[in-house]
Amino acid sequence: MDLSEPFSESVKNTVKIFKKAYETLTEKKNASESDKKRWIKLINENLIIFHKALKNKYISVNTRKAVHTGVVHLKRYKFLLESFHVGRGTFSTPKRVVWEDTESTFVSRIHTGVIINLKHVDIHDFFLDAFNLFEHQIQNKLSVMSMLKVNGTFCGEFIKSSNGTDINDFKYFNTRNAIIDQSTNLQQWYKDNIVDKILNKLSEFQERLSGWSLLKIISLEINYK
């Protein structure tokens, strides 16, 4: 029996639970430190389950994608909760973005890192800040590899109104592989192959009467081999 589809749905539902928990905890005036620690503990337990699933070579590619996406979301909520001061309603981390190495969706030579947004509300500022992490990681890889094939996936939380009710959903926008080598101007490459491509796709998506508008910036995934 193929359990891939039910497991994918389970991952999505798990993310929704932690999203709701995070929003409730950070908005709740009488939340306690023990509440925060309990949810962080639950996130860690689910991350262990998700990582084990990613190592299972028998699950489908689509399920691996769903699990990988779940890992990114849970790690983001974990970062945010760890820096949240219960009672004061403030965040202590000075970081606006963080880089997190993750298991690749594919069982291959592909490596994946995710730039997780913690504070940015403006997408241009996010991409600008994310470049510093991107540049550092790619330069490290180029010190041991002569050439890389790199692509990106932007994740955002979108909202639209339907019959008087707001609907939220995560949407993903991919770029194609492009070559980076020792002579590549990384800033120009990043603009041409990541920023411009994603901004164009976002603009097209929001303009074609989809009704969706970007609510929150979640992450930028970088795949390379």
Short mmCIF file of C-alpha atoms in Angstrom, two decimals:
data_model
loop_
_atom_site.label_atom_id
_atom_site.label_comp_id
_atom_site.label_asym_id
_atom_site.label_seq_id
_atom_site.Cartn_x
_atom_site.Cartn_y
_atom_site.Cartn_z
CA MET A 1 0.00 0.00 0.00
CA ASP A 2 1.36 3.41 -1.00
CA LEU A 3 1.22 5.69 2.02
CA SER A 4 2.94 8.60 0.27
CA GLU A 5 -0.16 10.71 -0.31
CA PRO A 6 -1.57 10.35 3.24
CA PHE A 7 1.88 11.12 4.65
CA SER A 8 2.16 14.26 2.50
CA GLU A 9 -1.18 15.44 3.85
CA SER A 10 -0.04 14.64 7.37
CA VAL A 11 3.04 16.83 6.87
CA LYS A 12 0.91 19.72 5.60
CA ASN A 13 -1.45 19.38 8.55
CA THR A 14 1.50 19.29 10.96
CA VAL A 15 2.82 22.55 9.52
CA LYS A 16 -0.63 24.13 9.91
CA ILE A 17 -0.74 23.06 13.57
CA PHE A 18 2.63 24.63 14.34
CA LYS A 19 1.77 27.75 12.36
CA LYS A 20 -1.36 28.20 14.46
CA ALA A 21 0.56 27.44 17.67
CA TYR A 22 3.24 30.00 16.80
CA GLU A 23 0.69 32.69 15.97
CA THR A 24 -1.32 31.98 19.12
CA LEU A 25 1.72 31.91 21.40
CA THR A 26 3.20 35.15 20.06
CA GLU A 27 -0.14 36.97 20.27
CA LYS A 28 -1.25 35.56 23.62
CA LYS A 29 -0.72 37.93 26.56
CA ASN A 30 -0.72 35.20 29.21
CA ALA A 31 1.53 32.74 27.38
CA SER A 32 4.18 31.12 29.57
CA GLU A 33 7.79 30.11 29.05
CA SER A 34 6.73 26.50 29.59
CA ASP A 35 4.25 26.82 26.69
CA LYS A 36 7.06 28.02 24.46
CA LYS A 37 9.43 25.23 25.53
CA ARG A 38 6.72 22.62 25.02
CA TRP A 39 6.10 23.71 21.44
CA ILE A 40 9.83 23.84 20.66
CA LYS A 41 10.13 20.30 22.02
CA LEU A 42 7.26 19.17 19.79
CA ILE A 43 8.90 20.82 16.79
CA ASN A 44 12.15 18.95 17.49
CA GLU A 45 10.28 15.65 17.77
CA ASN A 46 8.54 16.20 14.44
CA LEU A 47 11.79 17.28 12.78
CA ILE A 48 13.29 13.92 13.76
CA ILE A 49 10.35 12.14 12.10
CA PHE A 50 10.63 14.27 8.97
CA HIS A 51 14.39 13.74 8.67
CA LYS A 52 13.92 9.99 8.94
CA ALA A 53 11.33 10.16 6.17
CA LEU A 54 13.76 12.06 3.93
CA LYS A 55 16.25 9.22 4.29
CA ASN A 56 13.64 6.68 3.18
CA LYS A 57 14.49 5.91 -0.45
CA TYR A 58 11.13 4.25 -1.06
CA ILE A 59 8.92 7.31 -0.69
CA SER A 60 7.95 9.23 -3.83
CA VAL A 61 9.66 12.40 -5.01
CA ASN A 62 6.49 14.42 -4.41
CA THR A 63 6.31 13.15 -0.84
CA ARG A 64 9.98 14.00 -0.31
CA LYS A 65 9.23 17.52 -1.53
CA ALA A 66 6.34 17.81 0.92
CA VAL A 67 8.50 16.56 3.80
CA HIS A 68 11.38 18.85 2.87
CA THR A 69 8.99 21.80 2.78
CA GLY A 70 7.69 20.77 6.19
CA VAL A 71 11.23 20.73 7.58
CA VAL A 72 11.85 24.29 6.39
CA HIS A 73 8.63 25.59 7.92
CA LEU A 74 9.22 23.87 11.26
CA LYS A 75 12.80 25.14 11.47
CA ARG A 76 11.55 28.65 10.80
CA TYR A 77 8.99 28.43 13.60
CA LYS A 78 11.67 27.00 15.88
CA PHE A 79 14.06 29.91 15.16
CA LEU A 80 11.28 32.41 15.79
CA LEU A 81 10.05 30.78 18.99
CA GLU A 82 13.56 30.46 20.42
CA SER A 83 14.10 34.20 20.01
CA PHE A 84 10.65 35.19 21.28
CA HIS A 85 10.40 36.79 24.74
CA VAL A 86 7.21 35.49 26.32
CA GLY A 87 5.37 38.26 28.17
CA ARG A 88 7.19 41.10 26.46
CA GLY A 89 6.04 40.05 23.00
CA THR A 90 9.39 40.87 21.39
CA PHE A 91 12.07 38.96 19.50
CA SER A 92 15.68 39.00 20.66
CA THR A 93 17.49 37.84 17.54
CA PRO A 94 19.31 40.57 15.60
CA LYS A 95 19.33 38.28 12.56
CA ARG A 96 16.94 39.02 9.74
CA VAL A 97 17.77 35.90 7.71
CA VAL A 98 19.54 32.63 8.48
CA TRP A 99 21.06 29.90 6.31
CA GLU A 100 20.12 26.31 7.12
CA ASP A 101 21.56 23.25 5.37
CA THR A 102 18.85 20.68 4.74
CA GLU A 103 18.40 17.22 3.30
CA SER A 104 17.97 17.39 -0.46
CA THR A 105 14.62 16.44 -1.95
CA PHE A 106 16.43 14.18 -4.39
CA VAL A 107 18.61 11.17 -3.65
CA SER A 108 21.54 12.41 -5.71
CA ARG A 109 24.51 14.76 -5.69
CA ILE A 110 22.21 17.75 -5.24
CA HIS A 111 22.78 19.78 -2.08
CA THR A 112 20.23 22.13 -0.57
CA GLY A 113 20.43 25.14 1.68
CA VAL A 114 17.56 27.36 2.73
CA ILE A 115 17.69 31.06 3.56
CA ILE A 116 14.94 31.47 6.15
CA ASN A 117 13.31 34.85 6.63
CA LEU A 118 12.91 35.95 10.24
CA LYS A 119 12.07 39.65 10.03
CA HIS A 120 11.73 41.02 6.50
CA VAL A 121 8.38 42.25 5.23
CA ASP A 122 9.71 43.79 2.00
CA ILE A 123 10.73 41.26 -0.62
CA HIS A 124 13.45 43.48 -2.12
CA ASP A 125 15.07 43.91 1.29
CA PHE A 126 14.83 40.16 1.83
CA PHE A 127 16.60 39.36 -1.44
CA LEU A 128 19.27 41.95 -0.68
CA ASP A 129 19.94 40.47 2.75
CA ALA A 130 19.74 36.90 1.46
CA PHE A 131 22.47 37.60 -1.09
CA ASN A 132 25.11 37.91 1.64
CA LEU A 133 24.37 34.37 2.83
CA PHE A 134 24.11 33.07 -0.73
CA GLU A 135 27.45 34.61 -1.69
CA HIS A 136 29.23 33.20 1.37
CA GLN A 137 27.92 29.68 0.79
CA ILE A 138 28.60 29.62 -2.95
CA GLN A 139 32.12 30.98 -2.51
CA ASN A 140 32.80 28.19 -0.01
CA LYS A 141 31.60 25.59 -2.51
CA LEU A 142 33.65 27.11 -5.33
CA SER A 143 36.78 26.75 -3.20
CA VAL A 144 36.49 22.97 -3.67
CA MET A 145 34.48 22.75 -6.91
CA SER A 146 35.28 24.39 -10.23
CA MET A 147 31.67 24.73 -11.34
CA LEU A 148 28.17 24.59 -9.86
CA LYS A 149 24.69 24.24 -11.29
CA VAL A 150 22.38 26.32 -9.12
CA ASN A 151 18.66 27.02 -8.94
CA GLY A 152 16.34 28.57 -6.37
CA THR A 153 12.83 28.23 -4.97
CA PHE A 154 11.06 31.11 -3.27
CA CYS A 155 8.35 30.32 -0.71
CA GLY A 156 5.79 32.86 0.38
CA GLU A 157 2.57 32.78 2.35
CA PHE A 158 -0.26 34.20 0.25
CA ILE A 159 -3.76 35.34 1.12
CA LYS A 160 -6.96 35.82 -0.83
CA SER A 161 -10.57 36.50 0.03
CA SER A 162 -13.24 33.99 -0.99
CA ASN A 163 -16.89 34.46 -0.10
CA GLY A 164 -15.94 36.87 2.64
CA THR A 165 -13.37 34.52 4.17
CA ASP A 166 -9.59 34.95 4.07
CA ILE A 167 -7.72 31.90 2.78
CA ASN A 168 -4.00 31.46 3.43
CA ASP A 169 -1.69 29.14 1.51
CA PHE A 170 2.01 28.65 0.81
CA LYS A 171 3.08 29.15 -2.82
CA TYR A 172 6.40 28.24 -4.45
CA PHE A 173 8.25 29.81 -7.38
CA ASN A 174 11.18 28.00 -9.00
CA THR A 175 14.09 29.06 -11.18
CA ARG A 176 16.00 26.92 -13.66
CA ASN A 177 19.55 25.68 -13.26
CA ALA A 178 22.26 28.11 -14.27
CA ILE A 179 26.04 27.71 -14.20
CA ILE A 180 28.31 29.39 -11.66
CA ASP A 181 32.09 29.07 -11.96
CA GLN A 182 35.18 30.81 -10.65
CA SER A 183 34.77 33.75 -13.04
CA THR A 184 31.08 34.41 -12.33
CA ASN A 185 30.03 37.77 -10.96
CA LEU A 186 27.85 36.40 -8.16
CA GLN A 187 25.93 39.61 -7.57
CA GLN A 188 24.93 39.90 -11.22
CA TRP A 189 24.21 36.15 -11.47
CA TYR A 190 21.99 36.33 -8.38
CA LYS A 191 20.06 39.29 -9.78
CA ASP A 192 19.61 37.75 -13.23
CA ASN A 193 18.89 34.15 -12.25
CA ILE A 194 17.21 34.40 -8.85
CA VAL A 195 15.78 37.83 -8.04
CA ASP A 196 14.53 38.94 -11.46
CA LYS A 197 13.16 35.52 -12.36
CA ILE A 198 11.24 35.15 -9.09
CA LEU A 199 9.94 38.72 -9.07
CA ASN A 200 8.65 38.26 -12.63
CA LYS A 201 6.88 35.04 -11.67
CA LEU A 202 5.40 36.67 -8.59
CA SER A 203 4.15 39.60 -10.63
CA GLU A 204 2.60 37.34 -13.26
CA PHE A 205 0.97 35.17 -10.60
CA GLN A 206 -0.61 38.11 -8.78
CA GLU A 207 -1.69 39.90 -11.95
CA ARG A 208 -3.48 37.04 -13.70
CA LEU A 209 -6.63 37.47 -11.62
CA SER A 210 -5.55 34.78 -9.17
CA GLY A 211 -6.78 36.85 -6.25
CA TRP A 212 -3.71 35.90 -4.23
CA SER A 213 -1.42 38.52 -2.70
CA LEU A 214 1.85 38.01 -0.84
CA LEU A 215 1.34 38.12 2.92
CA LYS A 216 4.63 36.83 4.35
CA ILE A 217 8.09 36.00 3.01
CA ILE A 218 9.06 32.52 4.19
CA SER A 219 12.28 31.37 2.55
CA LEU A 220 14.58 31.08 -0.44
CA GLU A 221 15.84 27.57 -1.14
CA ILE A 222 19.13 27.17 -2.99
CA ASN A 223 19.88 23.86 -4.74
CA TYR A 224 23.32 23.22 -6.18
CA LYS A 225 25.45 20.40 -7.53
#
